[in-house]
XYZ file of C-alpha atoms in Angstrom:
460
model
C 63.890 42.509 48.878
C 65.483 45.983 47.411
C 63.849 49.170 47.890
C 62.842 49.157 43.830
C 61.477 45.633 44.498
C 59.334 46.939 46.801
C 57.700 49.681 44.739
C 57.015 48.139 42.085
C 54.636 46.043 43.975
C 51.750 48.342 44.316
C 51.958 49.011 40.627
C 51.540 45.539 39.733
C 48.519 44.952 42.282
C 46.609 48.497 41.268
C 47.320 46.710 37.401
C 45.795 43.360 38.374
C 42.931 45.706 39.805
C 42.297 47.277 37.319
C 42.636 44.261 34.944
C 40.163 42.282 36.982
C 38.018 45.075 37.829
C 37.245 46.878 34.274
C 35.821 43.679 32.609
C 33.748 42.880 35.982
C 32.448 46.655 35.775
C 31.669 45.973 32.071
C 30.312 42.641 32.483
C 27.715 44.025 35.383
C 27.109 47.366 33.723
C 26.769 46.536 30.004
C 26.380 42.579 29.579
C 23.959 42.211 33.203
C 21.905 45.414 32.507
C 18.537 44.994 33.716
C 16.168 47.267 31.361
C 13.866 45.290 29.549
C 12.853 45.810 25.517
C 10.079 48.408 24.520
C 7.464 46.040 22.981
C 4.383 47.599 21.206
C 1.810 46.312 19.397
C -0.038 47.306 16.326
C -3.684 46.867 15.716
C -5.837 48.966 13.729
C -8.686 48.224 15.709
C -9.450 45.325 18.313
C -11.416 43.339 15.912
C -9.481 40.550 14.301
C -11.628 39.170 10.290
C -10.733 36.078 8.075
C -7.140 37.555 8.112
C -5.231 40.154 9.713
C -1.746 41.253 9.855
C -0.649 42.119 13.434
C 2.534 43.760 13.419
C 5.378 44.095 16.441
C 7.449 46.205 17.454
C 10.744 46.143 19.805
C 13.432 47.948 20.608
C 16.228 47.173 22.763
C 19.098 50.161 22.760
C 21.703 48.242 25.803
C 22.107 44.721 24.676
C 19.771 43.821 21.724
C 16.619 42.137 20.542
C 17.118 38.446 21.346
C 13.669 36.629 20.644
C 9.612 37.267 20.218
C 6.947 35.138 20.190
C 3.565 35.705 19.751
C 0.367 33.608 20.981
C -3.550 33.891 20.595
C -6.081 32.643 23.445
C -9.493 32.454 22.711
C -11.686 30.080 25.205
C -8.893 28.764 27.365
C -7.076 27.947 24.026
C -3.762 29.050 23.220
C -1.851 28.822 19.657
C 1.077 30.040 18.787
C 1.295 32.433 15.854
C 4.858 33.663 15.476
C 8.351 32.934 17.444
C 11.576 34.622 15.867
C 15.217 34.558 17.180
C 17.345 37.315 16.039
C 21.054 36.737 15.602
C 23.997 37.584 18.468
C 26.985 39.434 17.557
C 29.282 37.563 20.213
C 29.587 37.203 23.653
C 30.622 40.664 24.266
C 28.785 42.828 21.501
C 25.025 41.461 22.791
C 22.283 41.098 19.815
C 22.820 42.553 16.282
C 19.694 44.236 16.067
C 18.673 46.827 18.688
C 15.401 47.268 16.944
C 13.241 44.972 14.959
C 9.704 45.206 13.323
C 7.961 41.345 13.138
C 4.546 40.975 10.956
C 2.236 38.144 11.676
C -0.550 37.225 9.278
C -3.260 35.958 11.708
C -6.137 33.596 10.080
C -8.705 32.373 12.709
C -10.631 29.955 10.900
C -7.004 28.238 9.790
C -5.809 28.257 13.295
C -9.203 26.406 14.315
C -10.486 29.387 16.469
C -13.738 30.158 17.255
C -15.382 33.747 16.586
C -15.355 35.543 19.871
C -13.325 37.661 22.359
C -9.577 36.765 22.647
C -6.279 38.033 23.464
C -2.973 38.470 21.982
C -0.087 38.165 23.577
C 3.407 39.102 22.754
C 6.878 37.816 24.745
C 10.053 39.520 23.732
C 13.626 38.646 25.728
C 17.219 41.033 25.151
C 20.650 39.182 24.905
C 21.352 40.416 28.867
C 22.845 37.739 30.801
C 20.855 38.268 33.900
C 18.541 35.714 34.368
C 21.014 33.291 33.770
C 21.687 34.453 30.868
C 18.103 34.191 29.689
C 17.810 37.849 29.203
C 14.971 40.688 30.354
C 11.945 39.787 29.060
C 9.046 42.181 28.580
C 5.296 40.813 28.177
C 2.173 42.778 26.602
C -1.310 41.507 25.722
C -4.213 43.025 23.841
C -7.874 42.246 24.334
C -9.391 41.219 20.423
C -12.426 40.342 19.158
C -12.549 37.439 16.319
C -15.311 38.306 13.586
C -14.896 36.160 10.255
C -18.794 36.869 9.317
C -18.527 39.476 6.678
C -21.857 41.402 6.977
C -25.199 40.971 5.051
C -26.704 43.930 2.681
C -30.467 44.087 2.592
C -31.330 46.510 -0.777
C -34.467 48.426 0.271
C -34.915 50.433 -2.681
C -35.116 48.449 -5.059
C -34.733 50.227 -9.067
C -32.369 53.115 -9.904
C -33.489 54.849 -13.636
C -30.073 57.085 -13.937
C -28.613 59.659 -16.607
C -25.053 59.170 -17.924
C -23.403 62.288 -15.704
C -26.706 62.419 -13.337
C -27.566 61.170 -9.706
C -29.149 58.208 -7.919
C -30.041 57.640 -4.395
C -29.780 54.235 -2.674
C -30.791 53.067 0.773
C -30.009 49.541 2.376
C -29.960 47.650 5.596
C -26.753 46.607 7.319
C -26.637 43.480 9.425
C -23.978 44.973 11.864
C -22.271 48.282 12.052
C -19.811 48.934 9.860
C -17.081 51.825 9.385
C -17.180 51.864 5.466
C -20.253 51.267 3.627
C -21.747 52.880 0.299
C -22.152 52.659 -3.384
C -19.837 51.938 -5.979
C -20.249 53.100 -9.552
C -17.182 51.327 -11.757
C -13.955 52.783 -10.177
C -15.556 55.332 -7.713
C -16.985 55.237 -4.197
C -19.721 57.170 -2.859
C -20.294 56.681 1.038
C -23.615 56.290 2.446
C -24.480 57.167 6.459
C -27.018 55.932 9.044
C -28.767 57.991 11.505
C -31.282 59.491 9.007
C -33.616 56.967 9.795
C -35.146 55.947 13.323
C -33.981 52.275 12.185
C -29.977 52.430 13.023
C -29.528 49.735 10.104
C -30.471 51.469 7.904
C -28.443 53.445 5.597
C -28.315 56.145 2.623
C -26.081 56.914 0.372
C -26.552 59.891 -2.473
C -24.340 58.373 -5.468
C -23.544 59.802 -9.108
C -22.242 58.702 -12.674
C -19.633 60.842 -13.934
C -20.105 61.990 -17.347
C -17.961 59.624 -19.468
C -19.613 56.738 -17.227
C -22.271 54.854 -19.412
C -24.315 51.875 -19.678
C -21.193 49.328 -19.394
C -20.793 50.930 -15.706
C -21.333 48.939 -12.608
C -23.123 49.608 -9.733
C -23.226 48.292 -6.371
C -23.800 48.411 -2.701
C -20.459 47.479 -0.961
C -19.891 46.851 2.958
C -16.730 46.587 5.403
C -16.834 45.772 9.148
C -14.536 46.507 11.816
C -12.755 43.305 10.986
C -12.020 43.663 7.490
C -14.840 41.177 6.112
C -16.504 42.670 3.326
C -19.905 42.211 0.998
C -21.396 43.559 -2.229
C -24.984 43.315 -3.343
C -25.674 44.011 -6.954
C -28.291 47.163 -7.350
C -31.206 47.050 -9.779
C -30.673 49.887 -11.770
C -31.069 51.483 -15.733
C -28.677 53.991 -17.278
C -29.834 56.181 -20.358
C -26.994 56.856 -22.180
C -26.568 60.661 -23.099
C -24.567 62.720 -25.279
C -22.924 65.831 -24.728
C -22.894 69.204 -27.014
C -19.470 70.103 -28.321
C -18.935 73.475 -28.386
C -16.506 76.023 -30.131
C -14.772 78.784 -28.842
C -12.682 81.403 -30.631
C -10.349 82.886 -28.742
C -9.016 86.477 -29.428
C -6.513 89.033 -28.597
C -8.837 91.399 -26.754
C -9.777 88.601 -24.567
C -6.159 87.531 -23.892
C -5.681 91.277 -22.918
C -8.458 91.687 -20.772
C -8.324 88.314 -18.722
C -4.591 86.862 -18.619
C -3.133 89.827 -16.496
C -5.013 88.639 -13.400
C -3.609 85.657 -13.925
C 0.273 86.340 -13.752
C 0.092 85.831 -9.926
C -0.483 82.070 -10.361
C 2.871 81.997 -12.949
C 4.840 85.063 -12.608
C 7.395 83.136 -14.281
C 5.436 83.900 -17.365
C 5.086 87.286 -16.805
C 5.794 89.437 -20.023
C 5.617 86.395 -22.124
C 2.949 85.786 -24.869
C -0.407 85.731 -23.270
C -2.029 82.913 -25.351
C 1.009 80.495 -23.426
C -0.152 81.972 -20.343
C -4.170 80.968 -21.125
C -2.655 77.731 -21.798
C -1.083 77.011 -18.268
C -4.516 78.969 -16.817
C -6.596 76.449 -18.354
C -4.521 73.372 -18.007
C -2.778 73.696 -14.897
C -4.686 76.121 -12.734
C -8.116 74.544 -13.698
C -6.652 70.989 -12.586
C -5.392 72.646 -9.234
C -8.985 74.771 -9.119
C -10.684 70.964 -9.677
C -8.252 69.479 -6.819
C -9.112 72.057 -4.131
C -12.655 71.970 -4.781
C -12.811 68.389 -4.728
C -10.963 68.692 -0.756
C -13.168 71.415 0.175
C -16.095 68.609 -0.737
C -14.212 65.954 0.712
C -16.517 66.034 3.877
C -20.478 66.564 4.387
C -23.191 67.114 6.796
C -24.701 63.127 7.621
C -27.961 65.193 7.475
C -30.580 66.325 4.374
C -30.351 70.103 4.682
C -31.954 70.485 1.669
C -36.129 70.303 0.736
C -37.797 70.565 -2.452
C -36.475 71.170 -6.364
C -33.480 73.765 -6.497
C -33.958 77.435 -7.838
C -32.194 78.289 -11.143
C -30.924 82.028 -11.195
C -34.257 84.068 -11.781
C -34.767 85.446 -15.307
C -31.347 83.613 -16.731
C -30.492 82.134 -20.022
C -28.221 79.442 -20.660
C -25.187 80.492 -21.750
C -22.869 76.904 -21.245
C -24.380 73.529 -20.522
C -23.084 70.690 -18.358
C -20.425 68.620 -19.873
C -19.810 70.749 -22.922
C -17.214 69.480 -24.858
C -15.223 72.521 -25.678
C -12.737 73.242 -28.506
C -10.531 76.816 -27.952
C -9.262 78.116 -31.434
C -7.031 80.938 -31.427
C -6.252 82.109 -35.395
C -7.971 79.678 -36.644
C -6.099 77.062 -35.305
C -7.228 74.628 -31.802
C -4.962 75.169 -28.867
C -7.031 73.147 -26.319
C -9.895 71.293 -25.305
C -11.858 71.136 -22.154
C -15.102 70.017 -20.419
C -17.060 72.116 -18.744
C -18.535 71.073 -15.561
C -21.493 73.306 -14.849
C -23.952 75.383 -16.279
C -23.640 78.999 -17.125
C -26.418 81.173 -16.497
C -26.799 84.693 -17.613
C -28.797 87.801 -16.675
C -28.701 91.433 -16.079
C -25.216 92.622 -14.909
C -24.162 91.957 -11.084
C -27.676 89.948 -10.582
C -28.990 88.683 -7.114
C -27.839 85.350 -6.721
C -30.171 82.935 -4.452
C -28.889 80.045 -2.831
C -30.296 77.065 -4.506
C -31.479 75.214 -1.622
C -31.155 75.357 2.135
C -27.144 74.537 3.041
C -24.466 75.033 4.825
C -21.492 77.395 3.446
C -18.490 75.449 2.995
C -16.386 77.955 1.009
C -16.009 81.325 0.016
C -13.004 82.991 -1.758
C -11.265 83.485 -4.769
C -10.578 80.182 -6.574
C -8.472 80.890 -10.054
C -10.317 80.068 -12.905
C -13.758 80.285 -11.057
C -12.980 83.636 -9.621
C -14.937 84.690 -6.301
C -16.779 81.238 -5.708
C -18.865 80.032 -2.604
C -19.884 76.924 -2.196
C -22.851 75.058 -0.146
C -23.072 71.323 1.825
C -27.025 70.320 1.384
C -26.133 67.076 3.416
C -24.943 63.805 2.105
C -22.184 64.425 -0.281
C -24.628 66.673 -2.206
C -22.994 70.704 -2.884
C -23.647 73.488 -5.241
C -21.022 75.583 -6.357
C -21.598 79.453 -7.495
C -18.527 80.949 -9.265
C -17.365 84.428 -11.180
C -19.016 86.495 -8.239
C -18.796 90.242 -8.238
C -19.730 89.899 -4.680
C -20.297 87.433 -2.224
C -22.649 87.838 1.067
C -22.258 84.671 2.469
C -19.797 83.450 5.315
C -18.424 80.158 6.002
C -20.334 77.761 8.486
C -23.626 79.943 7.833
C -26.864 78.148 7.304
C -28.515 80.151 4.582
C -32.449 79.202 3.676
C -33.376 78.819 0.105
C -33.437 81.848 -2.083
C -31.151 83.749 0.391
C -28.860 86.303 -1.506
C -25.475 85.118 -0.878
C -23.422 87.167 -3.758
C -24.211 88.649 -7.049
C -23.255 87.737 -11.061
C -19.759 88.663 -11.906
C -17.101 88.141 -14.651
C -13.810 87.300 -11.920
C -11.933 84.167 -12.967
C -11.843 83.081 -16.305
C -15.279 84.793 -17.566
C -15.560 86.748 -20.531
C -18.983 88.472 -19.549
C -20.822 88.668 -16.389
C -22.593 85.136 -15.380
C -23.101 82.586 -12.835
C -21.267 79.589 -13.300
C -23.790 77.066 -11.521
C -21.867 73.696 -10.578
C -23.666 70.409 -8.164
C -21.235 68.243 -6.984
C -22.058 64.501 -5.555
C -19.137 63.302 -3.356
C -16.773 65.247 -5.715
C -18.263 64.278 -8.830
C -19.798 66.740 -11.051
C -23.645 66.112 -11.668
C -25.808 67.818 -14.427
C -27.412 70.601 -12.281
C -30.766 70.361 -14.287
C -32.229 66.924 -12.489
C -31.963 68.964 -9.099
C -33.573 71.707 -10.204
C -36.897 69.467 -11.322
C -39.610 68.718 -8.767
C -40.895 65.679 -10.246
C -37.285 63.733 -11.190
C -36.636 64.667 -6.951
C -39.989 62.962 -5.876
C -39.517 59.843 -8.346
C -35.960 59.552 -8.045
C -34.898 60.382 -3.991
C -37.799 61.528 -2.307
C -39.723 58.025 -3.263
C -36.947 56.164 -1.866
C -36.734 57.801 1.259
C -40.623 57.642 1.901
C -40.752 54.333 1.106
C -37.613 53.240 3.392
C -39.633 54.141 6.835
C -39.772 56.514 9.597
C -37.329 58.911 9.831
C -35.731 60.781 12.839
C -36.421 63.991 11.424
C -39.382 64.545 8.932
């Protein structure tokens, strides 16, 4: 062999070695990778009701997802829930899917499974060539409780006499713990709470009729258990229809010049423009934002009755506007807006001391747009009182106040045209007529009598 051939032999050997080793390395590192897929079972709670969707997430960034299997084991009997195989991208590429989400409806009764404890099992494989091409496998299980029986509702409060725009109380007993229960009033829902009575199965809900909900409104108690089983029980009730006063408000340039500069900070783009146009933005857009903010503040409540007896009204005061007055605003002899007044305006002498209407917890103090300086008290079970247009605030968030404690002074902050107190009452984000809660006889007949008839309480 000549010298040239001898010098090429090592190069050829190296080349052949590389051609053999590169696929071997690729096969060992990529297609023979040993990492099992990542597996997650999404289940809102361990309870499975008449039907429940179970979500499974599988991820394999190496060789891709090959197969997912799910089964349900109850009392030694296993039933397959699903089996899905995902496509391959070819021998060299592995699986097409690197991440998959599978949703499986689980209906124990249709599967012939009885109520009781069980286990959900999920297995996932990837497209690795390990284990003679079967791939890496991951196994996961979760304990569950099958419960297909809906809770039963026993109504303790038997009759409910209600006014349109008014309040009520319902007391009921549940056969099992339920994370959600309460009173439905048309499309509105008012949650009920346990823990007030010594019997832990007894729940109570304060509820309300919106001023627009009349005699045709349907009321019921609803409960949903941890497994999602739902029951309803119709209430016995009578709704007294109410009509609300119509009020005409004449606006003037003097009013606009006095009040609108305070609101330019909310609408800086309107600075220097028509103050009548700015008023419409304030009366519509800012009013809506303020209402949403108040609803957020009153979203959570103390699960105890903090109040006792009739609520106080501003002493020595006269009504200047009533609950649910339908206001028509005139400017220059023309109608420019319409709104509903969701409270009662009370006027006394300027800067009159404002008492807490009843015992409660301060949950808000501060400037609230059209309402000006405002205080909101939580009296428990979703009952709140609101004090607005204050010239002075003498309360702090988190403070417990007693009935009659001075919490501020009347004023004309916000959209008030004169010194007065705007006083509002809400039950779980629904405004109600405060007059009922000022009436000792109404409280005794519609709230206290139901509580007294329901059984012993934890706190007298």
